[in-house]
PDB file of C-alpha atoms in Angstrom:
ATOM      1  CA  ALA A 182     -10.984  17.107  10.806  1.00  0.00           C
ATOM      2  CA  GLN A 183      -7.695  17.443   9.011  1.00  0.00           C
ATOM      3  CA  SER A 184      -4.758  19.148  10.693  1.00  0.00           C
ATOM      4  CA  VAL A 185      -1.017  19.568  10.335  1.00  0.00           C
ATOM      5  CA  THR A 186       1.627  19.980  13.018  1.00  0.00           C
ATOM      6  CA  GLN A 187       5.128  21.184  12.262  1.00  0.00           C
ATOM      7  CA  LEU A 188       7.572  20.398  15.042  1.00  0.00           C
ATOM      8  CA  GLY A 189       9.920  23.281  15.667  1.00  0.00           C
ATOM      9  CA  SER A 190       9.103  26.839  14.675  1.00  0.00           C
ATOM     10  CA  HIS A 191      12.790  27.590  14.072  1.00  0.00           C
ATOM     11  CA  VAL A 192      15.524  25.277  12.799  1.00  0.00           C
ATOM     12  CA  SER A 193      19.142  26.365  12.456  1.00  0.00           C
ATOM     13  CA  VAL A 194      21.756  24.416  10.493  1.00  0.00           C
ATOM     14  CA  SER A 195      25.228  25.089   9.200  1.00  0.00           C
ATOM     15  CA  GLU A 196      25.861  25.405   5.497  1.00  0.00           C
ATOM     16  CA  GLY A 197      26.489  21.929   4.095  1.00  0.00           C
ATOM     17  CA  ALA A 198      24.649  20.152   6.930  1.00  0.00           C
ATOM     18  CA  LEU A 199      21.540  17.991   6.654  1.00  0.00           C
ATOM     19  CA  VAL A 200      18.215  19.780   6.712  1.00  0.00           C
ATOM     20  CA  LEU A 201      15.300  18.015   8.442  1.00  0.00           C
ATOM     21  CA  LEU A 202      11.964  19.749   8.861  1.00  0.00           C
ATOM     22  CA  ARG A 203       9.255  17.747  10.578  1.00  0.00           C
ATOM     23  CA  CYS A 204       5.594  17.507   9.663  1.00  0.00           C
ATOM     24  CA  ASN A 205       2.868  15.293  11.122  1.00  0.00           C
ATOM     25  CA  TYR A 206      -0.711  15.213   9.933  1.00  0.00           C
ATOM     26  CA  SER A 207      -4.041  14.077  11.286  1.00  0.00           C
ATOM     27  CA  SER A 208      -6.421  12.424   8.887  1.00  0.00           C
ATOM     28  CA  SER A 209      -9.079   9.733   8.829  1.00  0.00           C
ATOM     29  CA  VAL A 210      -8.784   9.318   5.062  1.00  0.00           C
ATOM     30  CA  PRO A 211      -5.798   9.132   2.720  1.00  0.00           C
ATOM     31  CA  PRO A 212      -4.174  12.551   2.588  1.00  0.00           C
ATOM     32  CA  TYR A 213      -2.502  14.561  -0.112  1.00  0.00           C
ATOM     33  CA  LEU A 214       0.544  16.280   1.357  1.00  0.00           C
ATOM     34  CA  PHE A 215       2.491  19.320   0.271  1.00  0.00           C
ATOM     35  CA  TRP A 216       5.534  21.334   1.210  1.00  0.00           C
ATOM     36  CA  TYR A 217       5.707  25.015   0.309  1.00  0.00           C
ATOM     37  CA  VAL A 218       8.562  27.505   0.700  1.00  0.00           C
ATOM     38  CA  GLN A 219       8.216  31.229   1.331  1.00  0.00           C
ATOM     39  CA  TYR A 220      11.146  33.568   0.827  1.00  0.00           C
ATOM     40  CA  PRO A 221      11.021  36.952   2.594  1.00  0.00           C
ATOM     41  CA  ASN A 222       8.278  39.255   1.342  1.00  0.00           C
ATOM     42  CA  GLN A 223       7.120  36.773  -1.272  1.00  0.00           C
ATOM     43  CA  GLY A 224       4.236  34.395  -1.824  1.00  0.00           C
ATOM     44  CA  LEU A 225       4.395  30.640  -1.376  1.00  0.00           C
ATOM     45  CA  GLN A 226       6.028  28.326  -3.887  1.00  0.00           C
ATOM     46  CA  LEU A 227       5.306  24.615  -4.146  1.00  0.00           C
ATOM     47  CA  LEU A 228       8.382  22.516  -3.290  1.00  0.00           C
ATOM     48  CA  LEU A 229       6.924  19.030  -3.659  1.00  0.00           C
ATOM     49  CA  LYS A 230       3.811  16.980  -3.109  1.00  0.00           C
ATOM     50  CA  TYR A 231       2.684  13.459  -2.301  1.00  0.00           C
ATOM     51  CA  THR A 232      -0.485  12.212  -3.966  1.00  0.00           C
ATOM     52  CA  THR A 233      -0.335   8.454  -4.521  1.00  0.00           C
ATOM     53  CA  GLY A 234       2.295   5.887  -5.439  1.00  0.00           C
ATOM     54  CA  ALA A 235       5.937   6.261  -4.440  1.00  0.00           C
ATOM     55  CA  THR A 236       6.249   7.405  -0.861  1.00  0.00           C
ATOM     56  CA  LEU A 237       9.571   9.177  -1.402  1.00  0.00           C
ATOM     57  CA  VAL A 238       8.979  12.286  -3.454  1.00  0.00           C
ATOM     58  CA  LYS A 239      11.567  14.623  -4.874  1.00  0.00           C
ATOM     59  CA  GLY A 240      11.056  18.317  -5.332  1.00  0.00           C
ATOM     60  CA  ILE A 241      12.837  21.406  -6.470  1.00  0.00           C
ATOM     61  CA  ASN A 242      16.157  22.706  -5.130  1.00  0.00           C
ATOM     62  CA  GLY A 243      17.286  19.252  -3.959  1.00  0.00           C
ATOM     63  CA  PHE A 244      14.551  18.745  -1.378  1.00  0.00           C
ATOM     64  CA  GLU A 245      12.722  15.492  -0.837  1.00  0.00           C
ATOM     65  CA  ALA A 246      10.104  14.144   1.563  1.00  0.00           C
ATOM     66  CA  GLU A 247       8.914  10.707   2.592  1.00  0.00           C
ATOM     67  CA  PHE A 248       5.300   9.823   3.322  1.00  0.00           C
ATOM     68  CA  LYS A 249       5.098   7.406   6.257  1.00  0.00           C
ATOM     69  CA  LYS A 250       1.522   6.345   6.842  1.00  0.00           C
ATOM     70  CA  SER A 251       2.314   4.388  10.021  1.00  0.00           C
ATOM     71  CA  GLU A 252       3.855   7.479  11.574  1.00  0.00           C
ATOM     72  CA  THR A 253       1.444   9.984   9.948  1.00  0.00           C
ATOM     73  CA  SER A 254       4.505  11.965   8.932  1.00  0.00           C
ATOM     74  CA  PHE A 255       5.812  13.781   5.879  1.00  0.00           C
ATOM     75  CA  HIS A 256       9.222  15.139   6.887  1.00  0.00           C
ATOM     76  CA  LEU A 257      11.205  17.333   4.502  1.00  0.00           C
ATOM     77  CA  THR A 258      14.930  16.736   4.018  1.00  0.00           C
ATOM     78  CA  LYS A 259      17.882  18.044   2.045  1.00  0.00           C
ATOM     79  CA  PRO A 260      21.312  16.412   2.303  1.00  0.00           C
ATOM     80  CA  SER A 261      23.329  19.623   2.216  1.00  0.00           C
ATOM     81  CA  ALA A 262      21.999  23.053   3.163  1.00  0.00           C
ATOM     82  CA  HIS A 263      22.801  26.106   1.099  1.00  0.00           C
ATOM     83  CA  MET A 264      22.599  29.702   2.234  1.00  0.00           C
ATOM     84  CA  SER A 265      19.830  30.266  -0.319  1.00  0.00           C
ATOM     85  CA  ASP A 266      17.638  27.692   1.499  1.00  0.00           C
ATOM     86  CA  ALA A 267      17.008  30.156   4.332  1.00  0.00           C
ATOM     87  CA  ALA A 268      13.244  30.701   4.239  1.00  0.00           C
ATOM     88  CA  GLU A 269       9.998  29.692   5.892  1.00  0.00           C
ATOM     89  CA  TYR A 270       8.635  26.253   5.076  1.00  0.00           C
ATOM     90  CA  PHE A 271       5.033  25.154   5.331  1.00  0.00           C
ATOM     91  CA  CYS A 272       3.539  21.682   5.326  1.00  0.00           C
ATOM     92  CA  ALA A 273      -0.065  21.352   4.117  1.00  0.00           C
ATOM     93  CA  VAL A 274      -2.733  18.668   3.693  1.00  0.00           C
ATOM     94  CA  SER A 275      -5.815  18.198   1.545  1.00  0.00           C
ATOM     95  CA  HIS A 276      -8.286  15.365   1.088  1.00  0.00           C
ATOM     96  CA  HIS A 277     -11.037  14.051  -1.048  1.00  0.00           C
ATOM     97  CA  GLY A 278     -14.480  14.220   0.498  1.00  0.00           C
ATOM     98  CA  SER A 279     -17.472  16.527   0.288  1.00  0.00           C
ATOM     99  CA  SER A 280     -16.661  18.315   3.537  1.00  0.00           C
ATOM    100  CA  ASN A 281     -13.075  18.933   2.494  1.00  0.00           C
ATOM    101  CA  THR A 282     -13.358  19.672  -1.198  1.00  0.00           C
ATOM    102  CA  GLY A 283     -11.203  22.649  -2.062  1.00  0.00           C
ATOM    103  CA  LYS A 284      -9.551  22.954   1.342  1.00  0.00           C
ATOM    104  CA  LEU A 285      -5.790  23.094   1.773  1.00  0.00           C
ATOM    105  CA  ILE A 286      -4.853  23.267   5.447  1.00  0.00           C
ATOM    106  CA  PHE A 287      -1.421  24.485   6.572  1.00  0.00           C
ATOM    107  CA  GLY A 288       0.822  23.911   9.515  1.00  0.00           C
ATOM    108  CA  GLN A 289       2.297  26.751  11.553  1.00  0.00           C
ATOM    109  CA  GLY A 290       5.474  26.960   9.523  1.00  0.00           C
ATOM    110  CA  THR A 291       9.176  26.407  10.262  1.00  0.00           C
ATOM    111  CA  THR A 292      11.787  29.088   9.715  1.00  0.00           C
ATOM    112  CA  LEU A 293      15.049  27.630   8.449  1.00  0.00           C
ATOM    113  CA  GLN A 294      18.218  29.545   9.265  1.00  0.00           C
ATOM    114  CA  VAL A 295      21.432  28.554   7.491  1.00  0.00           C
ATOM    115  CA  LYS A 296      24.664  29.627   9.149  1.00  0.00           C
ATOM    116  CA  PRO A 297      27.882  30.099   7.174  1.00  0.00           C
TER     117      PRO A 297
ATOM    118  CA  ASN B 274       0.797  34.194 -17.904  1.00  0.00           C
ATOM    119  CA  ALA B 275       0.278  36.475 -14.936  1.00  0.00           C
ATOM    120  CA  GLY B 276      -0.822  33.629 -12.600  1.00  0.00           C
ATOM    121  CA  VAL B 277      -2.566  34.926  -9.470  1.00  0.00           C
ATOM    122  CA  THR B 278      -2.672  38.723  -9.198  1.00  0.00           C
ATOM    123  CA  GLN B 279      -3.504  40.478  -5.952  1.00  0.00           C
ATOM    124  CA  THR B 280      -4.169  44.174  -5.518  1.00  0.00           C
ATOM    125  CA  PRO B 281      -3.281  46.302  -3.688  1.00  0.00           C
ATOM    126  CA  LYS B 282       0.104  45.140  -2.354  1.00  0.00           C
ATOM    127  CA  PHE B 283      -0.085  47.401   0.685  1.00  0.00           C
ATOM    128  CA  GLN B 284      -3.017  49.079   2.426  1.00  0.00           C
ATOM    129  CA  VAL B 285      -3.555  51.042   5.616  1.00  0.00           C
ATOM    130  CA  LEU B 286      -7.117  51.304   6.909  1.00  0.00           C
ATOM    131  CA  LYS B 287      -8.689  53.048   9.845  1.00  0.00           C
ATOM    132  CA  THR B 288     -10.818  51.017  12.222  1.00  0.00           C
ATOM    133  CA  GLY B 289     -14.350  50.751  10.875  1.00  0.00           C
ATOM    134  CA  GLN B 290     -13.463  51.394   7.242  1.00  0.00           C
ATOM    135  CA  SER B 291     -14.377  48.919   4.566  1.00  0.00           C
ATOM    136  CA  MET B 292     -12.376  47.709   1.622  1.00  0.00           C
ATOM    137  CA  THR B 293     -12.076  44.947  -0.950  1.00  0.00           C
ATOM    138  CA  LEU B 294      -8.936  42.962  -1.640  1.00  0.00           C
ATOM    139  CA  GLN B 295      -8.861  41.962  -5.270  1.00  0.00           C
ATOM    140  CA  CYS B 296      -7.717  38.600  -6.606  1.00  0.00           C
ATOM    141  CA  ALA B 297      -7.670  37.481 -10.225  1.00  0.00           C
ATOM    142  CA  GLN B 298      -6.229  34.398 -11.913  1.00  0.00           C
ATOM    143  CA  ASP B 299      -5.751  33.682 -15.610  1.00  0.00           C
ATOM    144  CA  MET B 300      -5.193  29.920 -15.406  1.00  0.00           C
ATOM    145  CA  ASN B 301      -8.871  28.904 -15.606  1.00  0.00           C
ATOM    146  CA  HIS B 302      -8.628  27.370 -12.137  1.00  0.00           C
ATOM    147  CA  GLU B 303     -11.903  26.260 -10.561  1.00  0.00           C
ATOM    148  CA  TYR B 304     -10.674  26.394  -6.963  1.00  0.00           C
ATOM    149  CA  MET B 305      -9.751  29.650  -5.242  1.00  0.00           C
ATOM    150  CA  SER B 306      -8.981  30.448  -1.613  1.00  0.00           C
ATOM    151  CA  TRP B 307      -8.106  33.295   0.711  1.00  0.00           C
ATOM    152  CA  TYR B 308      -5.647  32.909   3.568  1.00  0.00           C
ATOM    153  CA  ARG B 309      -4.293  35.205   6.211  1.00  0.00           C
ATOM    154  CA  GLN B 310      -0.750  34.850   7.522  1.00  0.00           C
ATOM    155  CA  ASP B 311       0.158  35.904  11.041  1.00  0.00           C
ATOM    156  CA  PRO B 312       3.481  35.299  12.852  1.00  0.00           C
ATOM    157  CA  GLY B 313       3.594  31.894  14.497  1.00  0.00           C
ATOM    158  CA  MET B 314       0.189  30.865  13.170  1.00  0.00           C
ATOM    159  CA  GLY B 315       0.987  29.781   9.641  1.00  0.00           C
ATOM    160  CA  LEU B 316      -1.635  30.353   6.978  1.00  0.00           C
ATOM    161  CA  ARG B 317      -5.242  30.153   8.064  1.00  0.00           C
ATOM    162  CA  LEU B 318      -8.038  29.614   5.582  1.00  0.00           C
ATOM    163  CA  ILE B 319     -10.620  32.417   5.519  1.00  0.00           C
ATOM    164  CA  HIS B 320     -12.961  31.474   2.645  1.00  0.00           C
ATOM    165  CA  TYR B 321     -12.716  29.239  -0.358  1.00  0.00           C
ATOM    166  CA  SER B 322     -14.579  28.529  -3.568  1.00  0.00           C
ATOM    167  CA  VAL B 323     -14.796  25.447  -5.760  1.00  0.00           C
ATOM    168  CA  GLY B 324     -16.345  27.275  -8.690  1.00  0.00           C
ATOM    169  CA  ALA B 325     -18.285  30.324  -9.823  1.00  0.00           C
ATOM    170  CA  GLY B 326     -21.279  30.884  -7.569  1.00  0.00           C
ATOM    171  CA  ILE B 327     -20.002  28.524  -4.847  1.00  0.00           C
ATOM    172  CA  THR B 328     -18.234  29.705  -1.705  1.00  0.00           C
ATOM    173  CA  ASP B 329     -17.701  28.271   1.764  1.00  0.00           C
ATOM    174  CA  GLN B 330     -16.177  29.293   5.063  1.00  0.00           C
ATOM    175  CA  GLY B 331     -12.740  28.269   6.197  1.00  0.00           C
ATOM    176  CA  GLU B 332     -11.182  28.369   9.659  1.00  0.00           C
ATOM    177  CA  VAL B 333     -11.412  32.121  10.319  1.00  0.00           C
ATOM    178  CA  PRO B 334     -14.299  33.603   8.297  1.00  0.00           C
ATOM    179  CA  ASN B 335     -15.630  36.169  10.781  1.00  0.00           C
ATOM    180  CA  GLY B 336     -15.363  39.752   9.559  1.00  0.00           C
ATOM    181  CA  TYR B 337     -14.867  38.760   5.926  1.00  0.00           C
ATOM    182  CA  ASN B 338     -17.213  38.273   2.978  1.00  0.00           C
ATOM    183  CA  VAL B 339     -16.568  36.759  -0.433  1.00  0.00           C
ATOM    184  CA  SER B 340     -18.403  36.160  -3.665  1.00  0.00           C
ATOM    185  CA  ARG B 341     -17.449  34.359  -6.864  1.00  0.00           C
ATOM    186  CA  SER B 342     -19.332  35.655  -9.864  1.00  0.00           C
ATOM    187  CA  THR B 343     -16.697  34.585 -12.410  1.00  0.00           C
ATOM    188  CA  THR B 344     -14.078  31.863 -12.583  1.00  0.00           C
ATOM    189  CA  GLU B 345     -11.304  34.454 -12.759  1.00  0.00           C
ATOM    190  CA  ASP B 346     -12.094  36.715  -9.794  1.00  0.00           C
ATOM    191  CA  PHE B 347     -12.474  36.098  -6.062  1.00  0.00           C
ATOM    192  CA  PRO B 348     -12.589  39.373  -4.088  1.00  0.00           C
ATOM    193  CA  LEU B 349     -12.369  39.474  -0.300  1.00  0.00           C
ATOM    194  CA  ARG B 350     -14.398  42.153   1.478  1.00  0.00           C
ATOM    195  CA  LEU B 351     -13.765  43.608   4.902  1.00  0.00           C
ATOM    196  CA  LEU B 352     -16.995  45.329   5.910  1.00  0.00           C
ATOM    197  CA  SER B 353     -15.748  47.068   9.078  1.00  0.00           C
ATOM    198  CA  ALA B 354     -12.023  46.720   9.578  1.00  0.00           C
ATOM    199  CA  ALA B 355     -10.628  45.936  13.030  1.00  0.00           C
ATOM    200  CA  PRO B 356      -7.012  46.006  14.285  1.00  0.00           C
ATOM    201  CA  SER B 357      -7.218  42.197  14.642  1.00  0.00           C
ATOM    202  CA  GLN B 358      -7.438  42.022  10.855  1.00  0.00           C
ATOM    203  CA  THR B 359      -3.949  43.441  10.474  1.00  0.00           C
ATOM    204  CA  SER B 360      -2.230  40.667   8.558  1.00  0.00           C
ATOM    205  CA  VAL B 361      -0.803  39.551   5.245  1.00  0.00           C
ATOM    206  CA  TYR B 362      -3.482  38.152   2.960  1.00  0.00           C
ATOM    207  CA  PHE B 363      -2.835  35.601   0.259  1.00  0.00           C
ATOM    208  CA  CYS B 364      -5.092  34.514  -2.545  1.00  0.00           C
ATOM    209  CA  ALA B 365      -4.504  31.161  -4.225  1.00  0.00           C
ATOM    210  CA  SER B 366      -5.991  29.077  -7.022  1.00  0.00           C
ATOM    211  CA  SER B 367      -5.924  25.461  -8.139  1.00  0.00           C
ATOM    212  CA  LEU B 368      -7.217  23.028 -10.691  1.00  0.00           C
ATOM    213  CA  PRO B 369     -10.181  21.062  -9.311  1.00  0.00           C
ATOM    214  CA  GLY B 370      -9.155  18.223  -7.035  1.00  0.00           C
ATOM    215  CA  PRO B 371      -7.102  17.778  -3.857  1.00  0.00           C
ATOM    216  CA  SER B 372      -3.917  16.566  -5.528  1.00  0.00           C
ATOM    217  CA  TYR B 373      -2.858  19.619  -7.517  1.00  0.00           C
ATOM    218  CA  GLY B 374      -1.848  22.085  -4.847  1.00  0.00           C
ATOM    219  CA  TYR B 375      -2.529  25.790  -4.965  1.00  0.00           C
ATOM    220  CA  THR B 376      -0.704  28.577  -6.816  1.00  0.00           C
ATOM    221  CA  PHE B 377      -0.310  31.659  -4.645  1.00  0.00           C
ATOM    222  CA  GLY B 378      -0.366  35.357  -5.300  1.00  0.00           C
ATOM    223  CA  SER B 379       2.284  37.671  -3.871  1.00  0.00           C
ATOM    224  CA  GLY B 380       0.083  38.904  -1.034  1.00  0.00           C
ATOM    225  CA  THR B 381      -1.512  42.061   0.350  1.00  0.00           C
ATOM    226  CA  ARG B 382      -0.085  43.549   3.528  1.00  0.00           C
ATOM    227  CA  LEU B 383      -2.960  45.173   5.441  1.00  0.00           C
ATOM    228  CA  THR B 384      -2.586  47.370   8.495  1.00  0.00           C
ATOM    229  CA  VAL B 385      -5.644  48.501  10.437  1.00  0.00           C
ATOM    230  CA  VAL B 386      -5.035  51.431  12.805  1.00  0.00           C
TER     231      VAL B 386
END
């Protein structure tokens, strides 16, 4: 069964500091990995995704994530936090396979607070 | 393009009432899903569909029914609402395949009293 674990339900950083949001997945087959962002009272917006190929993927708003198969991780980073980055972030996984077709499974989410 | 449209945006139900949350997409996406979002629990998959006439259960299907008669629409039915179904519900759609990612609607906030 596929699953996603996000370490840390709340992360607080100062404006201009590095952002690191952690995501680990469980999978017996190659995964497709996603990061979504949710601003207050809104739906989810795709930040970036890993499918195949380059393991370092770049997304919108200066975010990037690195797929590390040996560590089953897909951590999200941004070199310098901005006040507008304050939101909830979700990691998600999907797979090929008849039992998983169409499923996108999410982690519990991490709320990012950015302090001035 | 409207994308994924959910109606209503807000709803208050009494315990035992029934209702249907509507979801429509205009992107010709084969895949559609319903999630519920609760504090500290992320988004949990209720039901999903990989095409018209095909639906399957997700992680938390109890108390909910779905059908998919057209590619565009994927309504979620609550037959007898319970306070435990108080949540924010999101509908999402995707091109067929696990690599595309889903496009989300803006959500329906449901309160059951």
